[in-house]
Coordinates of C-alpha atoms and ligand atoms in Angstrom, one line a residue:
M1 CA -2.4 3.9 -4.0
N2 CA 1.0 4.2 -2.3
I3 CA 3.8 6.5 -3.4
H4 CA 7.5 6.6 -2.7
E5 CA 9.1 8.6 0.2
Y6 CA 10.7 11.1 -2.3
Q7 CA 7.3 11.7 -3.9
A8 CA 5.6 12.0 -0.6
K9 CA 8.2 14.6 0.5
Q10 CA 7.8 16.6 -2.7
T11 CA 4.1 16.7 -2.0
L12 CA 4.6 17.7 1.7
K13 CA 6.9 20.5 0.6
K14 CA 4.4 21.9 -1.8
Y15 CA 2.1 22.3 1.2
G16 CA 4.7 24.1 3.3
V17 CA 5.8 21.1 5.4
A18 CA 9.5 21.3 6.3
I19 CA 11.3 18.2 5.1
Q20 CA 14.7 16.6 5.0
E21 CA 15.8 17.7 1.6
G22 CA 16.8 15.1 -1.0
I23 CA 17.3 14.3 -4.7
V24 CA 16.3 10.9 -6.2
A25 CA 18.8 8.9 -8.4
D26 CA 18.7 5.7 -10.2
T27 CA 22.5 5.1 -10.8
P28 CA 25.5 5.5 -8.5
D29 CA 26.9 8.3 -10.7
K30 CA 23.6 10.3 -10.6
A31 CA 23.6 9.7 -6.8
V32 CA 27.0 11.5 -6.6
D33 CA 25.7 14.4 -8.7
A34 CA 22.7 14.5 -6.5
A35 CA 24.9 14.7 -3.4
K36 CA 27.0 17.5 -4.9
E37 CA 23.9 19.5 -5.8
L38 CA 22.4 18.9 -2.3
K39 CA 25.6 20.2 -0.7
E40 CA 25.3 23.4 -2.7
Q41 CA 21.7 23.8 -1.8
T42 CA 21.8 22.9 1.9
G43 CA 25.4 23.0 2.9
T44 CA 25.3 19.5 4.2
G45 CA 28.6 17.6 4.4
W46 CA 27.1 14.2 5.1
W47 CA 24.3 12.4 3.3
V48 CA 21.9 9.5 3.8
V49 CA 21.3 7.0 1.0
K50 CA 17.7 5.8 1.3
A51 CA 16.3 2.9 -0.7
Q52 CA 13.0 3.8 -2.4
I53 CA 10.5 0.9 -2.1
H54 CA 6.9 0.8 -1.0
A55 CA 7.6 -0.6 2.4
G56 CA 8.7 0.6 5.8
G57 CA 11.4 -0.7 8.1
R58 CA 14.0 0.0 5.4
G59 CA 16.5 1.1 8.0
K60 CA 16.4 -2.3 9.7
G61 CA 16.9 -4.1 6.4
G62 CA 20.0 -2.1 5.5
G63 CA 18.2 0.2 3.1
V64 CA 19.1 3.5 4.9
K65 CA 22.8 4.3 5.3
L66 CA 24.8 7.4 6.3
A67 CA 27.5 8.5 3.9
K68 CA 30.3 10.8 5.1
S69 CA 32.0 11.4 1.7
L70 CA 31.1 11.4 -2.0
D71 CA 33.0 8.2 -2.3
E72 CA 30.7 6.6 0.3
V73 CA 27.7 8.0 -1.5
K74 CA 28.8 6.2 -4.6
E75 CA 29.7 3.0 -2.8
L76 CA 26.5 2.8 -0.8
S77 CA 24.3 3.7 -3.8
N78 CA 26.0 1.0 -5.8
K79 CA 25.3 -1.5 -3.0
I80 CA 21.6 -0.5 -2.4
L81 CA 20.5 0.0 -6.1
G82 CA 19.4 -3.3 -7.5
M83 CA 19.5 -5.0 -4.1
Q84 CA 16.6 -7.2 -3.0
L85 CA 15.7 -5.3 0.2
V86 CA 14.1 -7.4 2.9
T87 CA 12.3 -5.5 5.7
P88 CA 9.8 -6.5 8.3
Q89 CA 7.1 -5.3 5.8
T90 CA 8.2 -6.8 2.5
G91 CA 7.8 -10.5 3.2
P92 CA 10.8 -12.9 3.0
E93 CA 11.3 -12.4 -0.8
G94 CA 12.0 -8.6 -0.3
K95 CA 11.6 -5.9 -2.9
K96 CA 14.0 -4.8 -5.6
V97 CA 15.4 -1.3 -5.3
H98 CA 15.2 0.8 -8.4
K99 CA 15.9 4.2 -7.0
V100 CA 17.7 5.8 -4.0
L101 CA 16.9 9.1 -2.4
I102 CA 20.1 11.0 -1.5
A103 CA 19.1 13.1 1.5
Q104 CA 20.9 15.7 3.6
D105 CA 22.1 14.5 7.0
V106 CA 19.9 16.2 9.5
Y107 CA 21.2 14.5 12.7
Y108 CA 24.1 17.0 13.0
P109 CA 25.4 18.0 16.4
G110 CA 24.4 21.3 17.8
E111 CA 23.2 23.3 20.8
S112 CA 20.4 21.0 21.9
E113 CA 19.5 17.3 21.6
T114 CA 17.7 15.9 18.6
S115 CA 14.4 14.1 19.2
E116 CA 12.3 11.8 17.1
F117 CA 8.5 11.9 17.1
Y118 CA 5.7 10.0 15.4
I119 CA 2.9 11.9 13.7
S120 CA 0.2 10.5 11.3
V121 CA -3.0 11.7 9.9
L122 CA -5.6 9.1 9.0
L123 CA -9.3 8.5 8.8
D124 CA -10.8 7.0 12.0
R125 CA -13.5 4.7 10.7
A126 CA -15.1 4.3 14.1
T127 CA -15.8 8.1 14.4
S128 CA -15.9 8.8 10.6
R129 CA -13.5 11.6 11.3
N130 CA -9.9 12.5 10.5
M131 CA -7.6 12.0 13.3
I132 CA -4.0 13.0 14.1
M133 CA -2.2 10.3 16.0
Y134 CA 1.1 11.2 17.6
S135 CA 3.7 10.0 20.0
T136 CA 7.0 11.1 21.6
E137 CA 8.3 7.6 20.7
G138 CA 9.2 8.3 17.1
G139 CA 11.7 6.5 14.9
M140 CA 10.7 3.1 16.0
D141 CA 8.1 0.6 15.2
I142 CA 4.8 2.3 16.2
E143 CA 2.9 -1.0 16.4
E144 CA 5.3 -2.0 19.1
V145 CA 4.8 1.3 21.0
A146 CA 1.1 0.8 20.7
E147 CA 1.3 -2.7 22.2
K148 CA 3.8 -2.0 25.0
T149 CA 3.2 1.6 26.0
P150 CA -0.2 2.6 24.6
N151 CA -0.3 5.6 27.1
L152 CA 2.5 7.2 24.9
I153 CA 0.2 7.4 21.9
F154 CA -2.1 10.4 21.7
K155 CA -5.0 11.1 19.4
E156 CA -6.6 14.3 18.2
E157 CA -9.8 14.2 16.4
V158 CA -10.7 16.8 13.7
D159 CA -14.2 18.2 13.4
P160 CA -15.0 18.1 9.7
K161 CA -17.1 21.2 9.8
I162 CA -14.3 23.5 11.0
G163 CA -11.1 21.6 10.2
L164 CA -8.0 21.4 12.3
Q165 CA -7.9 24.3 14.8
G166 CA -4.8 26.2 16.0
F167 CA -5.4 25.2 19.6
Q168 CA -5.3 21.6 18.6
A169 CA -1.9 22.0 16.9
R170 CA -0.6 23.8 20.0
K171 CA -1.9 21.0 22.2
I172 CA 0.0 18.5 20.1
A173 CA 3.2 20.5 20.3
F174 CA 2.7 20.8 24.1
N175 CA 2.1 17.1 24.6
L176 CA 5.3 16.4 22.6
G177 CA 7.2 18.3 25.3
L178 CA 8.3 21.2 23.1
S179 CA 8.8 24.8 23.9
G180 CA 10.2 28.0 22.3
K181 CA 11.1 27.9 18.7
A182 CA 10.6 24.1 18.4
F183 CA 7.0 24.6 19.7
K184 CA 6.2 27.2 17.1
E185 CA 7.7 25.1 14.3
M186 CA 5.7 22.1 15.4
V187 CA 2.5 24.0 15.3
K188 CA 3.3 25.1 11.8
F189 CA 4.3 21.6 10.8
V190 CA 1.1 20.0 12.1
M191 CA -1.2 22.6 10.4
A192 CA 0.6 22.2 7.1
L193 CA 0.7 18.4 7.4
Y194 CA -3.1 18.3 7.9
K195 CA -3.7 20.6 5.0
A196 CA -1.6 18.3 2.8
Y197 CA -3.5 15.3 3.9
D198 CA -6.9 17.0 3.5
E199 CA -6.3 18.6 0.1
T200 CA -4.7 15.5 -1.5
D201 CA -7.7 13.4 -0.5
S202 CA -5.4 11.0 1.2
A203 CA -6.2 7.9 3.3
M204 CA -3.1 8.2 5.4
F205 CA 0.0 10.4 5.9
E206 CA 2.5 8.9 8.3
I207 CA 5.6 10.7 9.3
N208 CA 8.0 8.6 11.3
P209 CA 10.3 10.1 12.4
V210 CA 9.4 13.8 12.6
L211 CA 12.7 15.2 13.8
K212 CA 13.5 18.1 16.1
T213 CA 17.0 19.0 14.9
S214 CA 19.7 20.3 17.3
D215 CA 18.8 23.9 16.1
D216 CA 15.2 23.4 16.9
K217 CA 13.8 22.9 13.4
I218 CA 10.9 20.4 13.0
I219 CA 11.2 18.4 9.8
A220 CA 9.8 15.2 8.1
V221 CA 12.6 12.7 7.8
D222 CA 10.4 9.9 6.5
A223 CA 7.0 10.0 4.8
K224 CA 4.5 7.3 4.0
V225 CA 1.5 8.3 2.0
N226 CA -1.5 6.3 1.0
L227 CA -3.8 8.1 -1.5
D228 CA -7.5 7.4 -1.9
D229 CA -7.8 5.6 -5.2
N230 CA -11.4 6.8 -5.6
A231 CA -10.2 10.4 -5.5
L232 CA -7.3 10.1 -7.9
Y233 CA -9.3 11.4 -10.8
R234 CA -9.2 14.8 -9.0
H235 CA -5.4 14.7 -8.7
K236 CA -3.8 14.0 -12.1
D237 CA -0.4 15.0 -10.8
L238 CA -0.5 12.5 -7.9
A239 CA -2.0 9.7 -10.2
L240 CA 1.2 10.1 -12.3
M241 CA 3.3 9.0 -9.3
R242 CA 2.1 5.5 -9.6
D243 CA 5.0 3.0 -9.8
I244 CA 3.9 -0.3 -11.3
N245 CA 7.2 -1.9 -10.3
E246 CA 5.9 -1.9 -6.8
E247 CA 2.7 -3.7 -7.5
D248 CA 2.0 -7.4 -8.0
P249 CA 2.1 -7.9 -11.8
T250 CA -1.0 -10.2 -11.8
E251 CA -3.0 -7.6 -9.9
V252 CA -1.9 -4.9 -12.4
E253 CA -3.1 -7.2 -15.3
A254 CA -6.4 -7.9 -13.5
G255 CA -7.0 -4.2 -13.0
E256 CA -6.6 -3.7 -16.8
S257 CA -9.4 -6.2 -17.4
N258 CA -11.5 -4.4 -14.8
L259 CA -11.3 -7.4 -12.4
N260 CA -10.9 -6.9 -8.7
Y261 CA -8.2 -9.4 -7.8
V262 CA -6.1 -9.9 -4.8
K263 CA -3.5 -12.7 -4.7
L264 CA -3.5 -15.0 -1.6
D265 CA -1.4 -18.0 -0.6
G266 CA -3.9 -20.9 -0.9
N267 CA -4.6 -23.7 -3.4
V268 CA -8.2 -23.1 -4.5
G269 CA -8.7 -20.3 -7.1
C270 CA -12.0 -18.7 -7.0
M271 CA -14.0 -16.5 -9.4
V272 CA -17.1 -14.8 -8.1
N273 CA -19.5 -12.0 -8.9
G274 CA -19.8 -9.5 -6.1
A275 CA -17.4 -8.8 -3.3
G276 CA -19.7 -10.0 -0.5
L277 CA -20.3 -13.4 -2.3
A278 CA -16.5 -13.6 -2.9
M279 CA -15.8 -13.3 0.8
A280 CA -18.5 -15.9 1.6
T281 CA -17.0 -18.2 -1.0
M282 CA -13.5 -17.8 0.5
D283 CA -15.0 -18.8 3.9
M284 CA -16.6 -21.8 2.3
I285 CA -13.4 -22.9 0.6
K286 CA -11.8 -22.9 4.1
L287 CA -14.6 -24.9 5.6
S288 CA -14.2 -27.5 2.9
G289 CA -10.5 -27.9 3.8
G290 CA -8.9 -25.7 1.2
E291 CA -7.3 -22.3 1.3
P292 CA -8.3 -19.6 -1.1
A293 CA -5.6 -18.8 -3.6
N294 CA -7.1 -15.4 -4.4
F295 CA -10.0 -13.0 -4.1
L296 CA -11.6 -12.3 -7.4
D297 CA -14.7 -10.3 -8.0
V298 CA -15.6 -10.2 -11.7
G299 CA -18.2 -7.5 -11.0
G300 CA -21.7 -7.3 -12.3
A301 CA -20.9 -8.2 -15.9
A302 CA -19.8 -11.8 -15.9
N303 CA -19.5 -12.6 -19.6
A304 CA -17.2 -14.8 -21.7
Q305 CA -14.4 -12.2 -21.8
T306 CA -14.3 -11.5 -18.1
V307 CA -14.5 -15.2 -17.3
E308 CA -11.7 -15.9 -19.7
A309 CA -9.5 -13.1 -18.3
G310 CA -10.3 -14.4 -14.8
F311 CA -9.3 -18.0 -15.7
R312 CA -6.0 -16.8 -17.2
I313 CA -5.1 -14.8 -14.1
I314 CA -6.0 -17.5 -11.6
M315 CA -4.0 -20.1 -13.6
K316 CA -0.8 -18.0 -13.5
D317 CA -0.6 -19.1 -9.8
P318 CA 1.2 -22.5 -9.8
N319 CA -0.3 -23.3 -6.3
V320 CA -3.8 -23.5 -7.6
K321 CA -5.1 -27.1 -7.5
A322 CA -8.8 -26.4 -8.2
I323 CA -10.9 -23.5 -9.3
L324 CA -14.3 -22.7 -8.0
I325 CA -16.6 -20.4 -10.0
N326 CA -19.5 -19.1 -7.9
V327 CA -21.9 -16.8 -9.7
F328 CA -25.2 -15.6 -8.6
G329 CA -27.5 -14.8 -11.6
G330 CA -29.5 -11.8 -10.7
I331 CA -29.0 -9.4 -13.6
V332 CA -26.7 -11.8 -15.4
R333 CA -28.3 -15.0 -16.7
C334 CA -26.6 -18.2 -15.5
D335 CA -26.9 -19.9 -18.9
R336 CA -24.9 -17.0 -20.4
V337 CA -22.2 -17.4 -17.8
A338 CA -22.2 -21.1 -18.3
K339 CA -21.6 -20.6 -22.1
G340 CA -18.9 -18.1 -21.2
V341 CA -17.2 -20.7 -19.0
V342 CA -17.3 -23.4 -21.7
E343 CA -16.0 -21.0 -24.3
A344 CA -13.2 -19.7 -22.1
Y345 CA -12.3 -23.2 -21.2
K346 CA -12.0 -24.2 -24.9
N347 CA -10.1 -21.0 -25.8
I348 CA -7.5 -21.4 -23.1
G349 CA -7.1 -25.2 -23.7
N350 CA -4.8 -27.4 -21.6
I351 CA -6.6 -26.8 -18.3
N352 CA -5.4 -29.7 -16.2
I353 CA -7.1 -28.9 -12.9
P354 CA -10.6 -29.6 -11.8
I355 CA -13.1 -26.8 -12.2
I356 CA -16.2 -26.6 -10.1
V357 CA -18.9 -24.2 -11.3
R358 CA -21.8 -23.2 -9.1
L359 CA -24.4 -21.1 -10.8
Q360 CA -27.5 -20.1 -8.9
G361 CA -30.3 -17.7 -9.8
T362 CA -31.9 -16.9 -13.1
N363 CA -31.8 -19.9 -15.5
A364 CA -29.6 -22.0 -13.1
E365 CA -31.1 -25.3 -14.4
E366 CA -30.3 -24.4 -18.0
A367 CA -26.8 -23.4 -17.0
K368 CA -26.2 -26.7 -15.3
K369 CA -27.3 -28.5 -18.5
V370 CA -24.9 -26.4 -20.6
I371 CA -22.0 -27.4 -18.3
D372 CA -22.9 -31.0 -18.0
E373 CA -23.4 -31.5 -21.7
S374 CA -20.2 -29.6 -22.7
G375 CA -18.2 -32.8 -22.4
L376 CA -15.5 -30.8 -20.5
K377 CA -14.0 -31.7 -17.2
V378 CA -16.1 -29.2 -15.5
V379 CA -18.2 -30.2 -12.5
S380 CA -21.4 -28.3 -12.0
A381 CA -23.4 -27.6 -8.9
I382 CA -26.4 -25.5 -8.0
L383 CA -26.2 -25.6 -4.2
L384 CA -23.3 -24.0 -2.4
K385 CA -23.0 -27.0 -0.1
D386 CA -22.8 -29.3 -3.1
A387 CA -20.0 -27.1 -4.6
A388 CA -18.1 -27.3 -1.3
E389 CA -18.3 -31.1 -1.3
K390 CA -17.0 -31.1 -4.9
V391 CA -14.1 -28.8 -4.0
K392 CA -13.2 -31.2 -1.2
E393 CA -13.3 -34.2 -3.6
A394 CA -11.1 -32.3 -6.1
L395 CA -8.5 -31.6 -3.4
A396 CA -8.4 -35.2 -2.1
Ligands
GDP401 P1 12.3 3.4 7.5 O1 13.3 2.5 8.2 O2 11.8 2.8 6.3 O3 11.2 3.8 8.4 O4 13.2 4.7 7.0 P2 13.4 6.1 7.7 O5 13.4 7.1 6.7 O6 12.5 6.3 8.9 O7 14.9 6.0 8.2 C1 15.3 5.1 9.2 C2 16.2 5.7 10.2 O8 17.4 6.2 9.6 C3 15.6 6.9 10.9 O9 14.8 6.5 12.0 C4 16.9 7.6 11.4 O10 17.3 7.1 12.7 C5 17.9 7.3 10.3 N1 18.1 8.5 9.6 C6 17.3 9.1 8.7 N2 17.8 10.2 8.2 C7 19.0 10.4 8.8 C8 20.0 11.4 8.8 O11 19.9 12.4 8.1 N3 21.1 11.2 9.6 C9 21.3 10.1 10.3 N4 22.4 10.0 11.0 N5 20.3 9.1 10.4 C10 19.2 9.3 9.7
MN402 MN1 10.4 5.6 9.1

């Protein structure tokens, strides 16, 4: 699960990570109040208005703007709130902005220069260990840095038995070219950041940029956090940070029916039991000349209700030109699933696209008979190859 920048920063702060302070608002008037309050708290005279959506690259899309007066705070908030923000990560349709974070300006002039770094903590699946990835090239697109100047990206692996060690944090601060107060602040920053990542059971914490201010403070200016869904039951406070506005509505609905659904761009809807078989089915759809419209794993219990819920969800997508149901009857009996399909088909009514059902395993023959004798426009198959041919015919 992803959370917003303002929520991620609150979480970081709880663990002692220094952040760019800010207050969230959902109307221009509240944004002005937030700016006033922030001025009292931090003494800042300038503010940054930051769109809160679950996507990076907001600066590039016009979702992060500097305001030099309360009037500008109001004007910019008015413009950003409600806008359809398009960034390199949102896709061309963009995302609607419901909230802005009014943050203190931290790029103020001073004794020394400001510098922007990149620091993230994530699980390295290759080594099965947590890893801190960092770079002197912060503030910009890290994928681009990785591609053009991979030598400027450093990695520090954490031994799970002993956790992050002080010497490792000092090595990071050193490699980032810091000294004096900034060095000490960075060590503190890295230790606290790792603790936050570890104790929240996160999958990723990405801070880009980490800023060295002109008075040598080290603070998180941005924060992208991905929490591990499987650990959310241990973090009720974090689970409450979920923002359904940011999720695909069909995926939310599927989740409520316990279906594992991911929307894709193709024309063949598919409903499968088991994630592995679902992947294989998607490959097969491609081989037969179609493109999968979704990934849908109905899980172990493929019954009339789940099949019906699956049908309804797939059919919300206007691009779907055919549906392939591919169920392997191991624990579930194919004839039961077949009856479920027929029942769901009748309940929904008005299905105008071809449906190909491939049932293999326990009672497959009986299942085929149920489908064939239903009188519905449902084509049955037992062999996968057969089903693929029928999908091809349906698309022709
Ligand atoms: P992203 O574009 O979604 O990654 O959003 P960020 O939070 O990283 O902000 C984008 C950029 O806005 C940063 O890289 C900074 O250059 C700039 N920015 C953020 N905070 C401030 C600030 O306090 N003052 C100024 N002048 N610029 C800021
Ligand atoms: Mn950023």
